[in-house]
Amino acid sequence: MVSDIGLGGKMRHSLRTKLTLSCIFYSLFIVFIVSIFTNIFLEKYFQTYIKNQQEHRNNEIVALINQQYTGDNTWEKAVIEDIGMRALENGNILRVKDSSGNIIWDAMLHNSGLCVDMLSRIADNMESRYPNFQGGYVEEQFIISQGLVEIGLVEIGYYGPFYFNEGDLEFISSFNKALIVISLISLFFSLTIGFYISKRLSYPISNTVSAAKLIAKGFYGYRIAEKSNTTEIKQLTSTINNLAESLEKQDKIRKRMSSDITHELRTPIATLQSHLEAMIDGIWTADTQRLKNCHEEVMRIGRLIGSINNLASYEEENFLLKKKSFDLAELVLSIVRNFESDYNNKDVKLKFTGEKQIIYADRDKMSQVIVNLLSNALKYSYKGSFVEIILSDLNNNILIVVKDTGTGIPPEDLPYIFERFYRVDISRNRLTGGSGIGLSIVKSIIEAHNGSISVQSKMGLGTHFIITLPK
Ligand code: ADP
């Protein structure tokens, strides 16, 4: 168990300590409450029971003595003595009188020592159980009659208002002992269970904490392998794993992006520098062609900076859409027509399949999506290959699929192609003139329309871009 003193001197306990202590506390609390209530109820019912027993015994004694009347003011004295002695064993002091008030049998007269002993023993018992017990000797009188004729009187004395004999006290004390044993057993179980549960809970959490620390130190490739069947822990570990994954991805993109930008800027600047130096040194004459080349490089740098800027504005938080209803098929068809000559020049076939699809969206931005996808498809297609754009309806959504039979994208690059400045093959791309932001623009436009985009590709066979848009 771990505890330490936190800032401000406040004690901090580990989850394990807290859970184990809570289990122990709750089980003890429950045992305590149960003991108190059972004792209160037991006491109450037991006292009533004892009082009823006394009443029952009194009636029994009176009935028995009644039977000993043999008529004519004569009694079976030996049996009465027997009854009296048995009553004495049970804590009852008997005095039997005939109708004229003469004593037939009296326990006090018979054995006063025994009576006093018994009463003081009971008094001790009761005081040991109830230190402030307001008890004392009480006597009850019962008239013995046969028909309507009074034949005698029985006086029964006992320690009142009620008393416990040894057997009763033993019962109460073994009951309390049982409660103590139950408390000890539940303490043991709560300790074991608390320890077990807290271990099961805290182990994966501390593992996750160590993993999160490692990830924070920059080990983005680290993943938590821990499998847990606790929903929240499962969510926690998968969240940390997802976090690590996106950090890893972002890290790769950041590294690649900064190297891309430097690389991209370095080449035109180096070319410019060498050309200008050659012209300054008089090695080259500053003719129109050479100045044009320099101008082209400057334009390239301008374009690159422009695209960085463009992207920033696309990703602005409030991506404003000017939505209206229009026929997407008609828009696609007009873009396909515009592309016709470019496709013909490269000898790539372009086909459109689809029917009228009315969509509520930003027309200019949708047009940009189609243009970017079709220009990519052309860029990465071989001479004589085939590109198709298909528009269809799917459960209240519009599906746009752009298929090409071009170069394909290596599987390891697929997860990154929608990231800004990400390009599969930097040297090849410099020829095709891409700056790696076309697809990231496509993705942000589609997401702003609550749609989704995915890609499937096989190297050498071609690529499919699949867009789903709500109508
Ligand atoms: P770029 O301006 O470089 O084309 P994009 O964001 O449009 O940037 O594309 C990112 C990368 O994805 C490209 O560099 C290219 O390698 C790859 N790519 C995109 N479309 C296709 C395609 N249809 N076929 C093969 N590769 C593609």
XYZ file of C-alpha atoms and ligand atoms in Angstrom:
498
model
C 0.000 0.000 0.000
C 1.293 3.411 -0.952
C 0.636 6.763 0.671
C 2.509 10.001 0.442
C 2.219 13.587 1.535
C 1.137 15.822 -1.319
C 1.484 19.568 -1.728
C -0.072 21.432 1.145
C 0.597 18.520 3.487
C -2.497 16.595 2.369
C -2.156 12.816 2.561
C -2.487 11.091 -0.780
C -3.225 7.405 -0.946
C -2.869 5.016 -3.802
C -5.989 3.599 -5.418
C -5.087 0.237 -3.941
C -4.917 1.544 -0.370
C -8.161 3.434 -0.820
C -10.077 0.501 -2.279
C -8.827 -1.973 0.322
C -9.578 0.415 3.178
C -13.037 1.145 1.777
C -13.838 -2.558 1.531
C -12.745 -3.121 5.129
C -14.577 -0.044 6.335
C -17.831 -0.981 4.613
C -17.822 -4.575 5.752
C -17.071 -3.559 9.349
C -19.704 -0.889 9.173
C -22.285 -3.391 7.962
C -21.345 -5.947 10.619
C -21.519 -3.196 13.243
C -24.957 -2.043 12.119
C -26.238 -5.620 11.873
C -24.886 -6.398 15.379
C -26.514 -3.337 16.895
C -29.888 -3.998 15.306
C -29.908 -7.713 16.019
C -28.987 -6.989 19.630
C -31.735 -4.418 19.991
C -34.364 -6.679 18.415
C -33.109 -9.779 20.147
C -33.187 -8.036 23.489
C -36.698 -6.757 22.929
C -38.135 -10.045 21.731
C -36.228 -12.068 24.251
C -37.570 -9.963 27.127
C -41.146 -10.377 25.860
C -40.527 -14.079 25.474
C -39.215 -14.360 29.029
C -42.184 -12.402 30.397
C -44.611 -14.633 28.496
C -42.788 -17.672 29.792
C -43.212 -16.424 33.367
C -46.930 -15.892 32.807
C -47.242 -19.332 31.312
C -45.368 -20.885 34.231
C -47.587 -19.066 36.768
C -50.746 -20.405 35.141
C -49.287 -23.875 35.017
C -48.366 -23.773 38.724
C -51.834 -22.495 39.698
C -53.513 -25.244 37.632
C -51.270 -27.930 39.111
C -51.912 -26.811 42.674
C -55.630 -26.638 41.977
C -55.498 -30.340 41.129
C -54.044 -31.114 44.559
C -57.224 -30.168 46.397
C -58.789 -33.346 47.646
C -61.875 -31.632 49.089
C -62.977 -30.548 52.509
C -60.052 -28.188 52.974
C -57.505 -30.996 52.566
C -54.581 -30.952 50.131
C -51.986 -33.363 48.693
C -49.202 -31.664 50.624
C -46.396 -33.921 49.340
C -47.197 -33.157 45.713
C -47.524 -29.439 46.499
C -44.076 -29.570 48.043
C -42.818 -31.229 44.881
C -44.355 -28.519 42.739
C -42.868 -25.865 45.022
C -39.365 -27.339 44.801
C -39.498 -27.598 41.011
C -40.724 -23.977 40.854
C -37.826 -22.956 43.094
C -35.379 -24.524 40.620
C -36.900 -22.263 37.984
C -36.551 -19.162 40.128
C -40.096 -19.020 41.548
C -40.801 -18.789 45.254
C -44.167 -20.312 46.089
C -46.504 -19.831 49.027
C -49.758 -21.816 49.054
C -52.575 -20.936 51.503
C -55.960 -22.479 52.112
C -59.223 -20.521 52.085
C -58.782 -19.541 55.736
C -55.330 -18.138 55.075
C -53.394 -20.989 56.707
C -50.105 -21.750 55.024
C -50.082 -25.158 53.320
C -46.581 -24.812 51.930
C -44.093 -21.920 51.870
C -40.745 -22.067 50.075
C -39.286 -19.457 52.428
C -40.262 -21.485 55.435
C -39.165 -24.696 53.805
C -35.688 -23.511 52.822
C -35.148 -19.810 53.215
C -31.370 -20.104 52.569
C -31.965 -21.604 49.150
C -34.515 -18.909 48.263
C -32.246 -16.028 49.255
C -29.313 -17.627 47.409
C -31.337 -18.060 44.266
C -32.632 -14.484 44.345
C -29.189 -13.001 44.880
C -27.753 -15.153 42.045
C -30.445 -13.885 39.690
C -29.851 -10.317 40.872
C -26.118 -10.743 40.137
C -26.873 -12.152 36.673
C -29.145 -9.294 35.806
C -26.745 -6.710 37.090
C -23.895 -8.229 35.118
C -25.968 -7.824 31.959
C -27.740 -4.535 32.810
C -25.595 -2.508 35.238
C -28.503 -0.142 36.018
C -31.251 -2.730 36.112
C -34.191 -1.527 38.214
C -35.254 -5.013 39.221
C -36.331 -6.537 42.492
C -38.424 -9.180 44.132
C -42.067 -9.178 43.022
C -44.956 -11.304 44.165
C -48.188 -12.167 42.377
C -51.275 -13.636 43.910
C -53.599 -16.175 42.242
C -56.883 -17.279 43.733
C -57.561 -20.992 43.493
C -61.190 -21.758 43.022
C -63.335 -24.681 42.137
C -66.487 -23.538 40.455
C -67.397 -20.354 42.256
C -65.896 -21.437 45.569
C -62.523 -20.055 46.603
C -60.452 -22.865 48.014
C -57.108 -21.211 48.446
C -54.427 -18.778 47.314
C -51.072 -19.172 45.553
C -48.435 -16.460 45.869
C -45.649 -16.683 43.345
C -42.570 -14.581 43.955
C -39.783 -14.024 41.479
C -37.220 -11.499 40.402
C -39.060 -8.958 38.238
C -40.029 -7.418 35.968
C -38.190 -10.256 34.216
C -35.026 -12.235 34.721
C -32.565 -14.307 32.763
C -31.396 -17.609 34.086
C -27.941 -19.069 33.242
C -29.219 -20.789 30.082
C -30.682 -17.545 28.762
C -27.512 -15.605 29.456
C -25.448 -18.278 27.784
C -27.657 -18.070 24.727
C -27.146 -14.291 24.494
C -23.409 -14.519 24.993
C -22.982 -17.272 22.365
C -25.052 -15.204 19.989
C -22.677 -12.264 20.482
C -19.689 -14.556 20.113
C -21.129 -15.722 16.782
C -21.385 -12.075 15.716
C -17.726 -11.534 16.585
C -16.745 -14.601 14.561
C -18.849 -13.329 11.639
C -17.097 -9.919 11.913
C -13.688 -11.573 11.836
C -14.628 -13.732 8.848
C -16.058 -10.771 6.932
C -12.996 -8.703 7.823
C -10.808 -11.428 6.375
C -12.910 -11.684 3.219
C -13.174 -7.933 2.724
C -9.417 -7.638 3.117
C -8.809 -10.402 0.583
C -11.443 -9.210 -1.873
C -10.451 -5.546 -1.480
C -6.836 -6.433 -2.056
C -7.667 -8.553 -5.086
C -10.026 -6.029 -6.715
C -7.705 -3.114 -6.068
C -4.787 -5.051 -7.496
C -6.778 -5.832 -10.634
C -7.787 -2.194 -10.996
C -4.606 -0.447 -10.018
C -2.197 -2.644 -11.952
C -3.439 -1.656 -15.429
C -3.823 1.971 -14.338
C -0.241 2.213 -13.093
C 0.865 0.476 -16.290
C -1.022 3.076 -18.279
C 0.568 5.865 -16.239
C 4.066 4.512 -16.960
C 3.169 4.159 -20.644
C 1.813 7.725 -20.749
C 5.056 8.943 -19.140
C 7.104 7.127 -21.781
C 4.956 8.577 -24.552
C 5.311 12.044 -23.036
C 9.084 11.580 -23.188
C 8.778 11.093 -26.951
C 8.592 7.311 -27.308
C 5.609 7.642 -29.610
C 5.966 4.078 -30.872
C 5.156 2.673 -27.402
C 1.782 0.933 -27.007
C 0.007 -0.498 -23.945
C -0.490 -4.217 -24.470
C -2.580 -4.605 -21.300
C -5.947 -6.291 -21.893
C -8.603 -5.484 -19.301
C -12.237 -6.470 -19.036
C -13.107 -3.280 -17.147
C -14.780 -0.964 -19.651
C -13.274 2.275 -18.324
C -9.752 0.825 -18.174
C -10.148 -0.554 -21.670
C -11.240 2.887 -22.842
C -8.343 4.500 -21.004
C -5.702 2.219 -22.522
C -7.152 2.481 -26.017
C -7.362 6.281 -25.668
C -3.704 6.444 -24.644
C -2.797 4.104 -27.508
C -4.764 6.242 -29.965
C -3.134 9.342 -28.569
C 0.302 7.786 -29.032
C -0.635 6.778 -32.553
C -1.762 10.248 -33.536
C 1.303 11.777 -31.861
C 3.475 9.360 -33.807
C 1.660 10.283 -36.993
C 1.892 14.011 -36.274
C 5.563 13.653 -35.465
C 6.237 11.937 -38.777
C 4.236 14.562 -40.628
C 5.995 17.411 -38.841
C 9.418 15.987 -39.638
C 8.472 15.273 -43.207
C 6.799 18.638 -43.639
C 9.748 20.665 -42.429
C 12.114 18.657 -44.606
C 9.677 19.056 -47.514
C 9.478 22.815 -47.151
C 13.250 23.222 -46.852
C 13.834 20.825 -49.701
C 11.236 22.496 -51.835
C 12.653 25.965 -51.199
C 16.304 24.984 -51.336
C 16.243 23.726 -54.942
C 14.753 26.812 -56.629
C 16.812 29.135 -54.438
C 20.034 27.226 -55.249
C 19.172 27.294 -58.955
C 18.405 30.993 -58.779
C 21.627 31.677 -56.897
C 23.846 29.802 -59.350
C 22.136 31.323 -62.378
C 22.376 34.848 -61.009
C 26.025 34.345 -59.933
C 26.920 33.029 -63.382
C 25.307 36.081 -64.937
C 26.956 38.519 -62.485
C 30.358 36.902 -63.096
C 29.791 37.265 -66.838
C 29.966 33.500 -67.467
C 26.414 33.692 -68.779
C 24.848 36.540 -70.648
C 21.668 37.727 -69.046
C 19.501 36.868 -72.024
C 15.708 36.633 -72.047
C 15.630 32.828 -71.785
C 17.889 32.759 -68.694
C 15.956 35.553 -67.022
C 12.758 33.649 -67.861
C 14.181 30.551 -66.142
C 14.999 32.625 -63.072
C 11.525 34.109 -63.152
C 9.999 30.605 -63.292
C 11.921 29.590 -60.183
C 10.738 32.708 -58.346
C 7.189 31.860 -59.440
C 7.599 28.324 -58.089
C 8.679 29.682 -54.709
C 5.693 32.034 -54.819
C 3.364 29.152 -55.640
C 4.664 27.081 -52.776
C 4.258 29.891 -50.280
C 0.803 30.508 -51.769
C -0.240 26.921 -51.227
C 0.943 26.993 -47.607
C -1.161 30.102 -47.145
C -4.122 28.586 -48.972
C -4.109 25.567 -46.751
C -3.979 27.688 -43.646
C -7.068 29.570 -44.772
C -8.847 26.275 -45.590
C -8.190 25.014 -42.149
C -9.422 28.098 -40.441
C -11.734 27.199 -37.643
C -14.848 28.608 -39.186
C -14.840 26.891 -42.492
C -17.587 28.940 -44.129
C -19.657 27.109 -46.700
C -21.924 28.826 -49.198
C -24.396 25.988 -49.530
C -27.099 25.719 -52.171
C -28.935 22.931 -53.998
C -27.499 21.929 -57.363
C -27.044 18.933 -59.628
C -23.694 17.354 -58.807
C -23.775 15.264 -62.025
C -23.923 18.408 -64.103
C -20.971 19.940 -62.210
C -18.886 16.781 -62.595
C -19.702 16.585 -66.287
C -18.572 20.156 -66.908
C -15.291 19.521 -65.041
C -14.772 16.305 -67.031
C -15.203 18.311 -70.225
C -12.636 20.879 -69.075
C -10.164 18.085 -68.391
C -10.717 16.420 -71.765
C -7.813 18.087 -73.580
C -5.329 17.460 -70.699
C -6.334 13.796 -70.613
C -6.125 13.535 -74.410
C -2.654 15.077 -74.364
C -1.425 12.343 -72.033
C -3.459 9.701 -73.844
C -5.483 8.778 -70.713
C -9.162 7.892 -71.125
C -11.640 9.678 -68.840
C -15.191 8.440 -68.341
C -18.120 9.736 -66.286
C -20.890 7.385 -65.087
C -23.889 8.682 -63.184
C -27.232 10.441 -63.238
C -28.716 13.610 -61.835
C -27.935 13.954 -58.104
C -29.258 17.001 -56.318
C -27.050 17.933 -53.399
C -27.111 20.771 -50.879
C -23.463 21.851 -50.712
C -20.896 24.540 -51.554
C -20.627 24.315 -55.321
C -17.178 25.947 -55.675
C -15.671 23.744 -52.979
C -17.209 20.593 -54.446
C -15.779 21.640 -57.769
C -12.342 21.941 -56.148
C -12.690 18.388 -54.752
C -13.457 16.929 -58.201
C -10.714 18.968 -59.879
C -8.095 17.871 -57.317
C -9.044 14.186 -57.614
C -9.182 14.208 -61.403
C -5.906 16.079 -61.723
C -4.232 13.626 -59.335
C -5.663 10.696 -61.274
C -4.184 12.163 -64.445
C -0.847 12.994 -62.795
C -0.366 9.473 -61.519
C -1.674 7.610 -64.596
C 0.365 6.059 -67.373
C -0.110 6.733 -71.033
C -3.005 4.661 -72.341
C -4.579 3.996 -68.921
C -8.138 4.653 -67.781
C -9.822 6.969 -65.270
C -13.477 6.821 -64.280
C -15.598 9.019 -62.056
C -18.835 7.420 -60.824
C -21.732 9.165 -59.098
C -24.363 7.093 -57.310
C -26.985 7.060 -54.597
C -26.503 5.181 -51.333
C -29.072 5.334 -48.475
C -29.706 9.067 -48.609
C -26.035 9.696 -49.313
C -24.222 10.477 -52.508
C -21.267 8.330 -53.395
C -18.472 9.708 -55.562
C -15.839 7.221 -56.690
C -12.738 8.221 -58.667
C -10.949 5.179 -60.064
C -7.681 5.150 -61.926
C -5.444 2.415 -63.228
C -2.281 4.387 -62.539
C 0.796 3.993 -60.357
C -0.994 3.136 -57.121
C 0.135 4.234 -53.657
C 2.476 2.147 -51.474
C 0.545 0.717 -48.482
C 2.914 2.372 -45.995
C 2.063 5.802 -47.437
C -1.713 5.292 -47.590
C -2.443 6.481 -44.012
C -0.644 9.767 -44.672
C -1.718 10.900 -48.111
C -4.475 13.136 -46.734
C -1.985 14.961 -44.529
C -0.768 18.320 -45.687
C 2.551 18.407 -47.621
C 2.660 14.640 -47.660
C 3.856 13.267 -50.950
C 4.690 9.699 -51.731
C 7.705 10.202 -53.889
C 9.310 13.576 -53.460
C 11.581 13.499 -56.528
C 8.850 12.209 -58.813
C 6.477 14.758 -57.404
C 8.776 17.611 -58.150
C 8.341 16.670 -61.809
C 4.583 16.447 -61.472
C 4.662 19.761 -59.646
C 2.540 18.703 -56.632
C 3.107 20.203 -53.244
C 1.235 17.576 -51.226
C -1.749 19.654 -50.199
C -4.334 18.692 -52.854
C -5.755 15.760 -50.881
C -5.669 17.518 -47.532
C -7.825 20.260 -49.049
C -10.188 17.603 -50.446
C -10.464 15.982 -47.040
C -11.149 19.196 -45.157
C -13.868 20.205 -47.659
C -15.549 16.792 -47.436
C -15.419 16.813 -43.649
C -16.837 20.331 -43.543
C -19.823 18.868 -45.436
C -20.099 16.070 -42.831
C -18.955 13.530 -45.386
C -16.073 11.098 -45.423
C -13.327 10.111 -47.817
C -11.361 6.899 -48.034
C -8.806 5.429 -50.370
C -7.994 1.964 -51.659
C -4.905 1.385 -53.713
C -2.710 -1.356 -55.120
C 0.783 -0.623 -56.389
C 0.894 -0.884 -60.149
C -2.854 -1.497 -60.431
C -4.378 1.815 -59.505
C -6.239 3.803 -56.887
C -9.870 4.335 -55.831
C -10.964 7.420 -53.902
C -14.414 6.945 -52.328
C -16.393 9.926 -51.018
C -19.675 9.686 -49.111
C -21.684 12.897 -48.772
C -25.036 13.495 -47.124
C -27.523 14.902 -49.626
P 0.220 16.392 -54.699
O -0.004 17.830 -54.906
O 1.617 16.025 -54.426
O -0.403 15.541 -55.733
P -1.849 15.442 -52.975
O -2.199 15.843 -51.606
O -2.833 15.690 -54.029
O -0.483 16.131 -53.306
O -1.467 13.942 -52.951
C -0.599 13.431 -51.976
C 0.157 12.251 -52.509
O -0.720 11.180 -52.739
C 0.797 12.534 -53.830
O 2.110 12.981 -53.661
C 0.780 11.198 -54.536
O 1.943 10.517 -54.309
C -0.364 10.448 -53.891
N -1.511 10.352 -54.797
C -2.608 11.147 -54.795
N -3.496 10.746 -55.722
C -2.962 9.651 -56.313
C -3.387 8.760 -57.341
N -4.565 8.924 -57.957
N -2.555 7.748 -57.700
C -1.388 7.582 -57.074
N -0.922 8.377 -56.098
C -1.693 9.406 -55.717
